[in-house]
Amino acid sequence: SLLEVEHALGKSGLLSKLEAKERDLVIAAFEEHKGALGRIAFTLNIRRREIDHLIRVAGAEREVAEIRERSSPPKRRHPPKR
């Protein structure tokens, strides 16, 4: 069963390695595509609406937030009125 597989992976230490790899892939996709969700979803072969769940499961919320902040266009300042 799935539970038995997860238990065996956890006992062998492979589960934590798989989780770390998944987290690295999520972060790398966000960096590569500068937060463009459609491209990220295509790269990870998931639906766009699954991205937020994957971020939470991978424990990559902080890193993704930082990437999104860096990737967002600068706020436009309106020129002073004359």
Short mmCIF file of C-alpha atoms in Angstrom, two decimals:
data_model
loop_
_atom_site.label_atom_id
_atom_site.label_comp_id
_atom_site.label_asym_id
_atom_site.label_seq_id
_atom_site.Cartn_x
_atom_site.Cartn_y
_atom_site.Cartn_z
CA SER A 1 0.00 0.00 0.00
CA LEU A 2 1.02 3.64 -0.27
CA LEU A 3 1.38 3.89 3.49
CA GLU A 4 3.80 0.97 3.52
CA VAL A 5 5.85 2.51 0.72
CA GLU A 6 6.00 5.85 2.56
CA HIS A 7 7.05 4.04 5.75
CA ALA A 8 9.81 2.14 3.93
CA LEU A 9 11.04 5.32 2.23
CA GLY A 10 11.02 7.17 5.54
CA LYS A 11 12.88 4.40 7.33
CA SER A 12 15.57 4.30 4.65
CA GLY A 13 15.98 8.09 4.56
CA LEU A 14 14.87 8.27 0.93
CA LEU A 15 11.64 10.11 1.71
CA SER A 16 13.47 13.16 3.03
CA LYS A 17 15.75 13.10 -0.03
CA LEU A 18 12.73 12.94 -2.35
CA GLU A 19 11.06 15.81 -0.49
CA ALA A 20 14.22 17.93 -0.73
CA LYS A 21 14.49 17.21 -4.45
CA GLU A 22 10.85 18.18 -4.98
CA ARG A 23 11.41 21.41 -3.07
CA ASP A 24 14.50 22.20 -5.15
CA LEU A 25 12.57 21.57 -8.37
CA VAL A 26 9.76 23.93 -7.32
CA ILE A 27 12.21 26.69 -6.41
CA ALA A 28 14.24 26.18 -9.61
CA ALA A 29 11.10 26.38 -11.76
CA PHE A 30 10.07 29.64 -10.09
CA GLU A 31 13.53 31.10 -10.59
CA GLU A 32 13.79 29.97 -14.21
CA HIS A 33 10.39 31.32 -15.19
CA LYS A 34 10.44 34.37 -12.91
CA GLY A 35 7.16 33.39 -11.27
CA ALA A 36 5.19 32.91 -14.55
CA LEU A 37 2.65 30.36 -13.32
CA GLY A 38 1.67 28.98 -16.72
CA ARG A 39 5.27 28.24 -17.63
CA ILE A 40 5.97 26.78 -14.19
CA ALA A 41 2.97 24.48 -14.44
CA PHE A 42 4.06 23.33 -17.90
CA THR A 43 7.62 22.70 -16.71
CA LEU A 44 6.46 20.70 -13.68
CA ASN A 45 3.73 18.96 -15.72
CA ILE A 46 0.98 19.98 -13.30
CA ARG A 47 -2.14 22.12 -13.56
CA ARG A 48 -1.75 25.77 -12.77
CA ARG A 49 -4.21 25.52 -9.89
CA GLU A 50 -2.02 22.85 -8.23
CA ILE A 51 0.99 25.15 -7.86
CA ASP A 52 0.03 26.69 -4.51
CA HIS A 53 -0.59 23.24 -3.02
CA LEU A 54 2.78 22.02 -4.29
CA ILE A 55 4.52 25.06 -2.79
CA ARG A 56 2.98 24.31 0.63
CA VAL A 57 3.73 20.58 0.46
CA ALA A 58 7.31 21.26 -0.60
CA GLY A 59 7.75 23.82 2.18
CA ALA A 60 8.95 26.46 -0.27
CA GLU A 61 6.65 29.34 0.69
CA ARG A 62 9.41 31.73 1.81
CA GLU A 63 11.64 31.12 -1.20
CA VAL A 64 8.78 31.41 -3.68
CA ALA A 65 7.60 34.65 -2.04
CA GLU A 66 11.12 36.08 -2.39
CA ILE A 67 11.30 35.05 -6.05
CA ARG A 68 7.88 36.55 -6.75
CA GLU A 69 8.93 39.80 -5.10
CA ARG A 70 12.16 39.98 -7.10
CA SER A 71 10.35 39.12 -10.32
CA SER A 72 7.47 41.54 -10.00
CA PRO A 73 7.77 44.69 -12.11
CA PRO A 74 8.76 47.82 -10.20
CA LYS A 75 5.92 50.02 -9.08
CA ARG A 76 5.44 52.92 -11.41
CA ARG A 77 5.68 56.31 -9.94
CA HIS A 78 3.59 59.00 -11.43
CA PRO A 79 5.49 62.08 -12.46
CA PRO A 80 4.92 65.09 -10.21
CA LYS A 81 1.98 67.26 -11.23
CA ARG A 82 2.87 70.69 -12.52
#
